[in-house]
Short mmCIF file of C-alpha atoms and ligand atoms in Angstrom, two decimals:
data_model
loop_
_atom_site.label_atom_id
_atom_site.label_comp_id
_atom_site.label_asym_id
_atom_site.label_seq_id
_atom_site.Cartn_x
_atom_site.Cartn_y
_atom_site.Cartn_z
CA MET A 12 -18.44 -10.16 -10.99
CA PHE A 13 -19.59 -6.65 -9.98
CA THR A 14 -20.64 -5.66 -6.50
CA THR A 15 -22.89 -2.85 -7.76
CA THR A 16 -24.29 -1.97 -11.14
CA SER A 17 -24.90 1.79 -10.98
CA ARG A 18 -23.61 3.86 -13.88
CA PRO A 19 -20.56 6.13 -13.63
CA GLN A 20 -21.02 9.88 -13.60
CA ALA A 21 -19.86 12.38 -16.17
CA ASP A 22 -16.25 13.62 -16.16
CA PRO A 23 -15.43 16.38 -13.65
CA PRO A 24 -14.23 19.80 -14.86
CA ARG A 25 -10.68 19.83 -16.26
CA SER A 26 -8.84 22.38 -14.18
CA LEU A 27 -7.09 21.15 -11.05
CA PRO A 28 -5.64 23.78 -8.75
CA SER A 29 -2.67 22.59 -6.69
CA PRO A 30 -2.31 23.16 -2.93
CA SER A 31 0.52 25.64 -3.37
CA SER A 32 -1.23 27.63 -6.11
CA PRO A 33 -4.80 27.16 -5.04
CA HIS A 34 -6.59 28.79 -7.91
CA ALA A 35 -4.27 28.24 -10.84
CA PRO A 36 -5.91 26.14 -13.56
CA MET A 37 -3.96 23.09 -14.67
CA PRO A 38 -2.27 23.85 -18.00
CA PRO A 39 -2.49 21.25 -20.74
CA PRO A 40 0.17 18.56 -20.28
CA PRO A 41 3.38 19.76 -21.94
CA ALA A 42 6.22 17.54 -23.05
CA PRO A 43 8.47 16.29 -20.22
CA SER A 44 10.73 19.08 -18.95
CA SER A 45 13.86 17.06 -19.52
CA PRO A 46 14.63 14.14 -21.81
CA VAL A 47 12.39 11.31 -20.71
CA PRO A 48 14.37 8.76 -18.77
CA PRO A 49 13.84 5.14 -19.65
CA PRO A 50 11.76 2.89 -17.42
CA GLY A 51 13.79 2.78 -14.22
CA GLY A 52 16.50 0.22 -13.69
CA PRO A 53 15.57 0.10 -10.00
CA ALA A 54 18.42 0.88 -7.68
CA HIS A 55 17.18 -1.67 -5.15
CA ALA A 56 17.93 -4.44 -7.63
CA GLN A 57 21.65 -3.61 -7.22
CA HIS A 58 22.41 -3.71 -3.58
CA ARG A 59 20.99 -1.97 -0.62
CA GLY A 60 23.10 0.43 1.37
CA GLN A 61 25.19 1.23 -1.69
CA PRO A 62 24.82 4.25 -3.93
CA PRO A 63 22.33 3.60 -6.72
CA SER A 64 23.65 3.03 -10.20
CA PRO A 65 22.80 5.54 -12.93
CA PRO A 66 19.53 4.96 -14.78
CA ALA A 67 19.66 2.22 -17.38
CA ARG A 68 19.75 3.44 -20.99
CA CYS A 69 17.35 2.14 -23.61
CA GLN A 70 19.72 0.70 -26.21
CA PRO A 71 19.51 0.01 -29.05
CA ARG A 72 15.71 0.32 -29.32
CA PRO A 73 14.23 3.81 -28.87
CA CYS A 74 12.46 4.42 -25.54
CA PRO A 75 8.68 4.23 -25.67
CA ARG A 76 7.05 7.64 -25.41
CA PRO A 77 5.19 8.39 -22.20
CA ALA A 78 1.44 8.71 -22.64
CA ASP A 79 -0.18 12.13 -22.33
CA MET A 80 -2.03 11.61 -19.08
CA ASN A 81 -5.27 13.47 -18.57
CA TYR A 82 -5.41 13.35 -14.79
CA SER A 83 -8.67 15.24 -14.55
CA ARG A 84 -10.35 12.26 -16.26
CA PHE A 85 -9.72 10.21 -13.12
CA ILE A 86 -10.80 12.67 -10.46
CA THR A 87 -14.18 12.89 -8.78
CA THR A 88 -16.16 16.13 -8.78
CA VAL A 89 -15.62 16.37 -5.02
CA SER A 90 -11.85 16.09 -5.34
CA ALA A 91 -11.72 18.49 -8.29
CA ALA A 92 -13.63 21.06 -6.23
CA ARG A 93 -11.04 21.09 -3.41
CA LYS A 94 -9.16 24.37 -3.01
CA GLY A 95 -6.21 25.23 -0.78
CA SER A 96 -7.03 26.77 2.59
CA PRO A 97 -5.51 30.27 2.76
CA ILE A 98 -4.76 29.81 6.48
CA ARG A 99 -2.93 26.54 5.85
CA LEU A 100 -0.89 28.23 3.14
CA LEU A 101 0.12 30.98 5.58
CA THR A 102 1.18 28.36 8.13
CA GLU A 103 3.38 26.74 5.50
CA LEU A 104 4.78 30.09 4.41
CA MET A 105 5.61 30.96 8.02
CA GLN A 106 7.51 27.72 8.47
CA ARG A 107 9.66 28.46 5.46
CA SER A 108 10.43 32.03 6.61
CA PRO A 109 13.53 33.15 8.59
CA PRO A 110 13.14 33.43 12.38
CA SER A 111 13.37 37.23 12.03
CA LEU A 112 9.85 37.28 10.52
CA ILE A 113 7.34 38.83 12.91
CA SER A 114 4.00 37.24 12.24
CA LEU A 115 0.64 38.17 13.64
CA ALA A 116 -0.97 36.11 10.95
CA GLY A 117 -1.10 32.54 12.20
CA GLY A 118 -3.64 31.05 14.55
CA ALA A 119 -0.98 28.81 16.05
CA PRO A 120 -1.00 28.48 19.84
CA ASN A 121 2.01 29.57 21.89
CA PRO A 122 4.05 26.41 22.62
CA ASN A 123 5.54 28.01 25.76
CA VAL A 124 2.31 27.15 27.56
CA PHE A 125 2.49 23.47 26.61
CA PRO A 126 3.56 21.08 29.39
CA PHE A 127 5.98 18.97 27.31
CA LYS A 128 9.49 20.44 27.33
CA LYS A 129 11.98 17.94 25.94
CA ALA A 130 12.39 14.26 25.23
CA THR A 131 15.08 11.63 24.82
CA VAL A 132 14.13 8.45 23.02
CA ALA A 133 16.56 5.56 23.36
CA ILE A 134 17.21 3.77 20.06
CA GLY A 135 18.23 0.18 19.41
CA HIS A 136 21.23 0.31 17.02
CA GLY A 137 21.72 4.05 17.11
CA ASN A 138 22.18 7.12 19.29
CA ALA A 139 19.25 8.41 21.32
CA VAL A 140 16.93 10.79 19.49
CA GLU A 141 17.17 14.05 21.43
CA ILE A 142 14.32 16.49 21.14
CA GLY A 143 15.56 19.61 22.90
CA GLU A 144 13.43 22.59 23.96
CA ASP A 145 13.41 24.40 20.60
CA LEU A 146 12.76 21.30 18.56
CA MET A 147 10.04 20.28 21.00
CA LYS A 148 8.27 23.60 20.41
CA ARG A 149 8.21 22.78 16.69
CA ALA A 150 7.17 19.19 17.36
CA LEU A 151 4.12 20.37 19.30
CA GLN A 152 3.07 22.90 16.67
CA TYR A 153 0.93 22.76 13.52
CA SER A 154 2.94 21.96 10.40
CA ALA A 155 2.62 21.63 6.61
CA SER A 156 -0.03 19.26 5.30
CA ALA A 157 2.35 17.45 2.93
CA GLY A 158 4.82 16.71 5.73
CA ILE A 159 7.68 18.51 7.50
CA PRO A 160 10.29 19.67 4.94
CA GLU A 161 13.26 17.65 6.25
CA LEU A 162 11.30 14.38 6.28
CA LEU A 163 9.80 15.05 2.86
CA SER A 164 13.16 15.68 1.28
CA TRP A 165 14.64 12.55 2.91
CA LEU A 166 11.76 10.47 1.59
CA LYS A 167 11.93 11.97 -1.91
CA ASN A 168 15.64 11.19 -2.19
CA PHE A 169 15.05 7.73 -0.82
CA GLN A 170 12.30 6.97 -3.34
CA ARG A 171 14.48 8.26 -6.17
CA ASN A 172 17.44 6.16 -5.08
CA LEU A 173 15.42 3.05 -4.38
CA HIS A 174 13.00 3.01 -7.31
CA ASN A 175 14.59 5.36 -9.82
CA PRO A 176 11.17 6.31 -11.21
CA PRO A 177 11.14 7.68 -14.77
CA THR A 178 8.86 10.47 -13.53
CA ALA A 179 11.50 11.91 -11.16
CA ASN A 180 12.50 14.64 -13.63
CA TYR A 181 9.19 15.27 -15.37
CA SER A 182 7.58 18.67 -15.17
CA PRO A 183 5.00 18.90 -12.36
CA GLU A 184 2.01 19.05 -14.73
CA ARG A 185 3.32 16.08 -16.67
CA GLY A 186 3.23 13.84 -13.59
CA GLN A 187 6.50 14.54 -11.76
CA MET A 188 7.11 12.18 -8.84
CA GLU A 189 5.72 13.77 -5.69
CA VAL A 190 5.67 12.50 -2.12
CA CYS A 191 3.46 13.31 0.85
CA VAL A 192 3.47 12.03 4.40
CA THR A 193 0.29 10.30 5.58
CA THR A 194 -1.01 9.10 8.92
CA GLY A 195 -0.24 5.47 8.12
CA SER A 196 -0.64 4.16 4.59
CA GLN A 197 -4.31 3.58 5.39
CA GLU A 198 -4.95 7.32 5.33
CA GLY A 199 -3.23 7.58 1.95
CA LEU A 200 -5.25 4.70 0.52
CA CYS A 201 -8.55 5.98 1.81
CA LYS A 202 -7.93 9.47 0.42
CA VAL A 203 -6.74 8.12 -2.93
CA PHE A 204 -9.92 6.05 -3.25
CA GLU A 205 -12.06 9.06 -2.36
CA MET A 206 -10.18 11.15 -4.93
CA LEU A 207 -10.80 8.66 -7.72
CA ILE A 208 -14.11 6.87 -7.23
CA ASN A 209 -17.51 8.07 -8.34
CA PRO A 210 -20.40 5.69 -7.65
CA GLY A 211 -20.60 3.11 -10.42
CA ASP A 212 -16.95 3.39 -11.50
CA ASN A 213 -15.28 0.13 -12.42
CA ILE A 214 -12.13 -0.77 -10.54
CA LEU A 215 -9.91 -3.85 -10.58
CA LEU A 216 -8.34 -5.78 -7.71
CA ASP A 217 -7.18 -9.27 -6.87
CA ALA A 218 -9.29 -10.57 -4.00
CA PRO A 219 -8.95 -12.01 -1.42
CA THR A 220 -7.39 -8.77 -0.32
CA TYR A 221 -6.75 -6.51 2.67
CA ALA A 222 -10.00 -6.05 4.59
CA GLY A 223 -9.15 -2.37 5.30
CA THR A 224 -9.12 -1.69 1.56
CA LEU A 225 -12.45 -3.39 1.01
CA ALA A 226 -13.97 -1.49 3.92
CA ALA A 227 -12.77 1.81 2.42
CA LEU A 228 -14.01 0.91 -1.08
CA ARG A 229 -17.46 -0.56 -0.37
CA PRO A 230 -19.23 2.63 0.74
CA LEU A 231 -17.99 4.43 -2.40
CA GLY A 232 -20.29 2.29 -4.53
CA CYS A 233 -17.80 1.20 -7.15
CA ASN A 234 -18.06 -1.98 -9.22
CA ILE A 235 -15.23 -4.13 -7.94
CA ILE A 236 -13.98 -6.49 -10.64
CA ASN A 237 -12.04 -9.41 -9.21
CA VAL A 238 -8.89 -10.33 -11.16
CA PRO A 239 -7.81 -13.96 -10.70
CA SER A 240 -4.43 -14.46 -9.03
CA ASP A 241 -2.19 -17.28 -7.85
CA GLN A 242 0.87 -17.48 -5.57
CA HIS A 243 2.70 -15.13 -7.97
CA GLY A 244 -0.03 -12.50 -7.79
CA ILE A 245 -2.36 -11.25 -10.52
CA ILE A 246 -2.45 -13.48 -13.62
CA PRO A 247 -1.84 -11.12 -16.57
CA ASN A 248 -3.76 -13.30 -19.06
CA ALA A 249 -6.78 -13.28 -16.78
CA LEU A 250 -6.54 -9.49 -16.55
CA LYS A 251 -6.24 -9.31 -20.35
CA GLU A 252 -9.35 -11.45 -20.67
CA ILE A 253 -11.33 -9.17 -18.35
CA LEU A 254 -10.15 -6.06 -20.19
CA SER A 255 -11.13 -7.50 -23.56
CA ALA A 256 -14.71 -6.58 -22.62
CA TRP A 257 -13.72 -3.02 -23.67
CA SER A 258 -13.37 -2.34 -27.38
CA PRO A 259 -10.65 -0.27 -29.11
CA GLU A 260 -13.38 2.42 -29.54
CA ASP A 261 -13.96 2.46 -25.77
CA ILE A 262 -10.24 3.00 -25.29
CA LYS A 263 -10.06 5.73 -27.92
CA SER A 264 -13.05 7.61 -26.54
CA HIS A 265 -11.89 7.14 -22.90
CA SER A 266 -15.23 5.52 -22.16
CA HIS A 267 -16.54 6.21 -18.65
CA SER A 268 -16.87 2.51 -18.06
CA LEU A 269 -13.12 1.76 -18.48
CA PRO A 270 -11.70 0.64 -15.14
CA LYS A 271 -10.21 3.65 -13.34
CA PHE A 272 -7.51 1.78 -11.52
CA LEU A 273 -6.07 -1.53 -10.53
CA TYR A 274 -5.33 -1.96 -6.82
CA THR A 275 -2.87 -4.60 -5.71
CA ILE A 276 -0.59 -5.56 -2.82
CA PRO A 277 2.50 -6.67 -4.73
CA ASN A 278 4.62 -8.13 -1.93
CA GLY A 279 3.57 -10.54 0.83
CA CYS A 280 -0.08 -9.76 0.17
CA ASN A 281 -2.37 -9.47 3.17
CA PRO A 282 -3.90 -12.10 3.51
CA THR A 283 -2.54 -14.46 0.83
CA GLY A 284 1.21 -13.91 1.23
CA ASN A 285 1.43 -13.77 -2.60
CA SER A 286 4.12 -11.68 -4.32
CA LEU A 287 3.90 -10.44 -7.91
CA THR A 288 6.82 -11.31 -10.17
CA ALA A 289 8.70 -8.62 -12.12
CA GLU A 290 7.60 -10.17 -15.44
CA ARG A 291 3.95 -10.03 -14.46
CA LYS A 292 4.32 -6.43 -13.30
CA LYS A 293 5.70 -5.46 -16.70
CA GLU A 294 2.79 -7.16 -18.48
CA ILE A 295 0.27 -5.52 -16.16
CA TYR A 296 1.87 -2.10 -16.66
CA GLN A 297 1.55 -2.51 -20.44
CA LEU A 298 -2.14 -3.33 -20.00
CA ALA A 299 -2.55 -0.23 -17.84
CA ARG A 300 -1.04 1.82 -20.68
CA LYS A 301 -3.28 0.20 -23.28
CA TYR A 302 -6.51 0.63 -21.28
CA ASP A 303 -5.41 3.86 -19.59
CA PHE A 304 -6.00 2.93 -15.97
CA LEU A 305 -3.99 3.93 -12.89
CA ILE A 306 -2.17 1.42 -10.68
CA ILE A 307 -2.40 1.70 -6.91
CA GLU A 308 0.58 -0.16 -5.52
CA ASP A 309 -0.17 -0.76 -1.82
CA ASP A 310 3.18 -2.04 -0.59
CA PRO A 311 3.46 -2.10 3.24
CA TYR A 312 5.36 -5.41 3.08
CA TYR A 313 7.90 -4.21 0.50
CA PHE A 314 10.56 -3.97 3.22
CA LEU A 315 9.71 -7.46 4.46
CA GLN A 316 10.89 -9.32 1.37
CA PHE A 317 12.87 -12.37 2.45
CA GLU A 318 15.14 -12.66 -0.58
CA LYS A 319 17.35 -10.20 -2.43
CA PRO A 320 17.32 -8.55 -4.86
CA TRP A 321 13.97 -6.96 -4.04
CA ALA A 322 11.40 -7.07 -6.80
CA PRO A 323 11.25 -3.97 -9.02
CA THR A 324 8.18 -1.91 -8.22
CA PHE A 325 5.45 -0.54 -10.48
CA LEU A 326 6.79 2.89 -9.52
CA SER A 327 10.14 1.99 -11.07
CA MET A 328 8.40 1.21 -14.40
CA ASP A 329 6.13 4.21 -14.39
CA LEU A 330 6.90 5.85 -17.72
CA ASP A 331 3.51 7.59 -17.94
CA GLY A 332 2.96 8.80 -14.36
CA ARG A 333 0.06 6.42 -13.67
CA VAL A 334 1.30 4.71 -10.48
CA ILE A 335 0.33 5.77 -6.97
CA ARG A 336 2.40 3.96 -4.41
CA THR A 337 1.63 3.69 -0.70
CA ASP A 338 4.52 2.94 1.65
CA SER A 339 4.29 2.33 5.36
CA PHE A 340 6.63 2.56 8.33
CA SER A 341 4.14 0.48 10.33
CA LYS A 342 5.86 -2.87 9.90
CA ILE A 343 9.41 -1.62 10.35
CA LEU A 344 9.51 1.43 12.65
CA SER A 345 6.18 1.54 14.48
CA SER A 346 2.54 0.96 13.69
CA GLY A 347 1.36 3.12 16.60
CA LEU A 348 3.22 6.24 15.50
CA ARG A 349 0.95 6.17 12.41
CA ILE A 350 3.22 7.17 9.60
CA GLY A 351 3.35 6.26 5.94
CA PHE A 352 3.89 8.07 2.65
CA LEU A 353 2.36 8.35 -0.77
CA THR A 354 4.40 8.60 -3.96
CA GLY A 355 2.86 9.39 -7.31
CA PRO A 356 2.24 11.97 -10.02
CA LYS A 357 2.13 15.48 -8.59
CA PRO A 358 -1.29 16.45 -9.97
CA LEU A 359 -2.82 13.53 -8.04
CA ILE A 360 -0.75 13.76 -4.86
CA ASP A 361 -1.65 17.48 -4.70
CA ARG A 362 -5.34 16.50 -4.58
CA VAL A 363 -4.66 14.23 -1.61
CA ILE A 364 -2.76 17.02 0.17
CA LEU A 365 -5.80 19.29 -0.25
CA HIS A 366 -7.91 16.59 1.38
CA ILE A 367 -5.42 16.27 4.25
CA GLN A 368 -5.59 20.07 4.74
CA VAL A 369 -9.27 19.79 5.66
CA SER A 370 -9.24 16.51 7.57
CA THR A 371 -6.25 15.64 9.75
CA MET A 372 -4.44 18.88 8.66
CA HIS A 373 -1.18 16.92 8.84
CA THR A 374 0.37 13.82 10.34
CA SER A 375 1.50 14.45 13.94
CA THR A 376 4.47 16.84 13.84
CA PHE A 377 5.97 15.10 16.88
CA THR A 378 5.86 11.73 15.11
CA GLN A 379 7.39 13.20 11.97
CA ILE A 380 10.21 14.87 13.90
CA MET A 381 10.98 11.69 15.79
CA ILE A 382 11.10 9.61 12.59
CA SER A 383 12.99 12.29 10.70
CA GLN A 384 15.66 12.63 13.43
CA LEU A 385 16.20 8.89 13.33
CA LEU A 386 16.39 8.73 9.54
CA GLN A 387 18.81 11.68 9.38
CA GLN A 388 21.01 9.95 11.94
CA TRP A 389 20.90 6.54 10.26
CA GLY A 390 21.05 7.77 6.67
CA GLU A 391 19.76 5.47 3.94
CA LYS A 392 22.50 2.97 4.72
CA GLY A 393 21.61 2.73 8.41
CA PHE A 394 17.91 2.53 7.58
CA LEU A 395 18.50 -0.36 5.17
CA GLU A 396 20.69 -2.11 7.75
CA HIS A 397 17.78 -1.84 10.16
CA ILE A 398 15.53 -3.38 7.49
CA ASP A 399 17.98 -6.28 7.16
CA ARG A 400 17.59 -6.99 10.89
CA VAL A 401 13.79 -6.82 10.68
CA VAL A 402 13.75 -9.15 7.67
CA GLU A 403 15.99 -11.62 9.47
CA PHE A 404 13.47 -11.75 12.32
CA TYR A 405 10.43 -12.27 10.10
CA LYS A 406 12.21 -14.83 7.95
CA THR A 407 12.96 -16.92 11.05
CA GLN A 408 9.32 -16.53 12.13
CA ARG A 409 8.10 -17.56 8.67
CA ASP A 410 10.32 -20.64 8.78
CA ALA A 411 9.04 -21.61 12.24
CA MET A 412 5.45 -21.27 11.02
CA LEU A 413 6.22 -23.49 8.02
CA VAL A 414 7.84 -26.13 10.25
CA ALA A 415 4.76 -26.17 12.52
CA ALA A 416 2.34 -26.34 9.58
CA ASP A 417 4.35 -29.13 7.95
CA LYS A 418 4.40 -31.09 11.19
CA TRP A 419 0.65 -30.90 11.97
CA LEU A 420 -1.31 -29.87 8.91
CA LYS A 421 0.23 -31.76 6.01
CA GLY A 422 -2.54 -33.59 4.18
CA LEU A 423 -5.24 -31.66 6.06
CA ALA A 424 -4.46 -28.28 4.54
CA GLU A 425 -2.56 -26.52 1.73
CA TRP A 426 -0.40 -23.40 1.67
CA TYR A 427 2.44 -21.69 -0.23
CA PRO A 428 5.54 -20.45 1.62
CA PRO A 429 5.26 -16.64 1.50
CA ALA A 430 8.23 -14.75 0.01
CA ALA A 431 7.45 -11.61 2.03
CA GLY A 432 5.23 -10.26 4.77
CA MET A 433 3.83 -11.86 7.90
CA PHE A 434 0.99 -14.12 6.79
CA LEU A 435 0.44 -17.77 5.96
CA TRP A 436 -2.76 -18.36 3.95
CA ILE A 437 -4.00 -21.84 4.73
CA LYS A 438 -6.63 -23.71 2.74
CA ILE A 439 -8.40 -26.29 4.87
CA LYS A 440 -9.25 -29.30 2.77
CA GLY A 441 -12.84 -30.54 2.81
CA VAL A 442 -14.13 -27.41 4.60
CA SER A 443 -16.26 -25.12 2.46
CA ASP A 444 -16.33 -22.30 5.01
CA THR A 445 -14.00 -21.71 7.95
CA GLU A 446 -16.10 -19.00 9.65
CA GLN A 447 -18.02 -21.12 12.15
CA LEU A 448 -15.07 -23.38 12.76
CA ILE A 449 -12.86 -20.45 13.74
CA MET A 450 -15.38 -18.31 15.59
CA GLU A 451 -16.70 -21.18 17.69
CA LYS A 452 -14.54 -24.30 17.78
CA ALA A 453 -11.12 -22.71 17.48
CA LEU A 454 -11.96 -20.07 20.07
CA GLN A 455 -13.02 -22.81 22.50
CA LYS A 456 -9.53 -24.26 22.04
CA GLU A 457 -8.06 -20.79 22.66
CA VAL A 458 -6.87 -20.37 19.09
CA LEU A 459 -7.62 -17.29 17.04
CA LEU A 460 -7.17 -17.08 13.27
CA VAL A 461 -8.95 -14.91 10.70
CA PRO A 462 -11.57 -16.76 8.62
CA GLY A 463 -10.89 -16.29 4.91
CA ARG A 464 -14.24 -14.71 4.08
CA ALA A 465 -13.17 -11.46 5.82
CA PHE A 466 -11.00 -10.83 2.73
CA ASN A 467 -13.61 -11.58 0.07
CA ILE A 468 -15.20 -8.74 -1.91
CA ASN A 469 -18.49 -10.05 -0.62
CA SER A 470 -17.69 -10.99 2.97
CA SER A 471 -20.73 -13.25 3.25
CA GLU A 472 -19.29 -15.53 0.58
CA PRO A 473 -17.82 -18.69 2.14
CA SER A 474 -14.09 -19.37 2.13
CA SER A 475 -12.10 -22.50 2.91
CA TYR A 476 -9.10 -20.42 3.98
CA VAL A 477 -7.77 -19.02 7.24
CA ARG A 478 -5.09 -16.36 7.70
CA ALA A 479 -2.37 -17.14 10.22
CA SER A 480 -0.03 -14.32 11.20
CA PHE A 481 3.49 -15.27 12.27
CA SER A 482 4.54 -11.84 13.55
CA LEU A 483 3.92 -12.12 17.29
CA SER A 484 3.96 -15.78 18.34
CA SER A 485 7.00 -17.76 19.41
CA PRO A 486 7.92 -20.94 17.48
CA ALA A 487 6.54 -22.98 20.43
CA GLN A 488 3.21 -21.12 20.24
CA MET A 489 3.04 -21.65 16.47
CA ASP A 490 3.58 -25.35 17.03
CA LEU A 491 0.85 -25.43 19.68
CA VAL A 492 -1.63 -23.56 17.49
CA SER A 493 -0.99 -25.92 14.57
CA GLU A 494 -1.48 -28.89 16.87
CA ARG A 495 -4.78 -27.46 18.15
CA ILE A 496 -5.99 -26.79 14.60
CA PHE A 497 -5.11 -30.38 13.79
CA ILE A 498 -7.08 -31.66 16.80
CA PHE A 499 -10.22 -29.63 16.23
CA PHE A 500 -10.29 -30.50 12.55
CA LEU A 501 -9.93 -34.14 13.45
CA LEU A 502 -12.84 -33.77 15.90
CA SER A 503 -14.98 -31.91 13.40
CA PHE A 504 -14.34 -34.57 10.74
CA GLN A 505 -15.28 -37.23 13.29
CA GLU A 506 -18.52 -35.35 14.07
CA GLN A 507 -19.35 -35.05 10.38
CA PHE A 508 -18.66 -38.74 9.92
CA LEU A 509 -20.89 -39.69 12.88
CA THR A 510 -23.70 -37.44 11.64
CA LEU A 511 -23.53 -39.01 8.23
CA THR A 512 -23.52 -42.59 9.49
CA MET A 513 -26.28 -42.01 12.12
CA PHE A 514 -28.55 -39.91 9.87
CA PRO A 515 -27.67 -41.04 6.38
CA TYR A 516 -30.62 -39.27 4.70
CA PHE A 517 -29.75 -35.74 5.96
C1 LIG B 612 -2.11 -4.32 2.64
C2 LIG B 612 -2.19 -3.28 3.68
N1 LIG B 612 -2.33 -2.00 3.32
C3 LIG B 612 -2.38 -1.02 4.23
C4 LIG B 612 -2.30 -1.28 5.58
C5 LIG B 612 -2.37 -0.15 6.55
O1 LIG B 612 -1.13 0.07 7.13
P1 LIG B 612 -0.74 1.38 7.95
O2 LIG B 612 -0.48 0.92 9.34
O3 LIG B 612 0.46 1.93 7.28
O4 LIG B 612 -1.90 2.32 7.88
C6 LIG B 612 -2.15 -2.60 6.01
C7 LIG B 612 -2.07 -2.92 7.45
O5 LIG B 612 -1.98 -4.01 7.88
C8 LIG B 612 -2.08 -3.62 5.04
O6 LIG B 612 -1.92 -4.90 5.37
#
């Protein structure tokens, strides 16, 4: 069950300075600054493009109390030791100051010497994004590590309207919802893992899962505990069973061996296409409360859900401030621009921002300005209308993939129609491992699919699955690929049959 068996380390020190007040110790968690809102009635469950409804009221039962989160319990010694860079803080201060400020403080280069002067980017379904000379100077300059202010405030409002998280009005120390821009959601994920994992820590996830996550986790030396799942995502009873290994005393004493977090891809999982149901999410959130673990909700396919209303998110249920959510613009605006955003409790997001300060410094200012200009122009309504168009495209692609699979692979293979995302997860019957078949035979037939073992915790473990992506191919190409899979499986079964009949004792 575990990939490694080393023991966890002792808890890091308790005080966590934040990026904006680098040396201030974290005060003990006070009560929420305003009456605690109930678990969010997510606005996205109403209708997109319309103003969100007010938060649901807990009636007649009293609202459950949020837990007193001790965030420092979760943080590695390395992350706890991060302090704000004084130079970065000056840069951020300068950007908030009026133009009349004369500064000799910053080490920023003079943008007048840069060759790029202005840009016009034509937009499908919108006016061109114009980056004039002044804006271009800003776009080419260093900027705040958390993200440029106008994009951050757009994203914060959007998250509030879409997910209505209970944490939106908490005090910062208590776990107030915070957002930061990341260079793709991959950067956010990687930094969150590095913030949380000491060697030997137990963590939970439902494999097969995104290979990029496994690649980020493996070198950190954690014990990865696989939680069984089906087409509706993690099975709560299976999670309960795994967690029953920890006693009520372990929970009370916050034993080091308690799992630190559960990682999951709740919509259109890469590679399985699975989507977690709202009921299961609620059950899983209750288990997270009971066993005091965090939930990392990696949701790049959230905007590619084929049916409305969209599923409520873990963020929308986050009464305690224990959910870190990664969103991505990669599947809907551009993967090459490298932009995503993290949403979660401020004490944790602040740690990630400190890491960004000393690594990438910030996501490309030019990228952020381009995205921000577009989002300001579209507004939330225009953005959600764009999403509708993207979903329409992927839904048609998904349907074409299902038609091709039905036509050629029925009987030979099994799959579930995905409710979101861009992947069909195909189990090839009678094949214990697809690796050789794909890397040799399928390639000879000019077909490329990903062998299932790439998504196993232990990638040398065999898998009878392949991942087929329906994002780029035309319906005719999907039909052709399915036909070729059919032919080479037929040939390989024939070969097996011949081998068995010619050499019956081998
Ligand atoms: C589940 C999952 N998480 C994260 C990522 C990384 O996405 P981004 O391009 O936002 O870094 C991907 C990319 O495919 C993914 O499938």
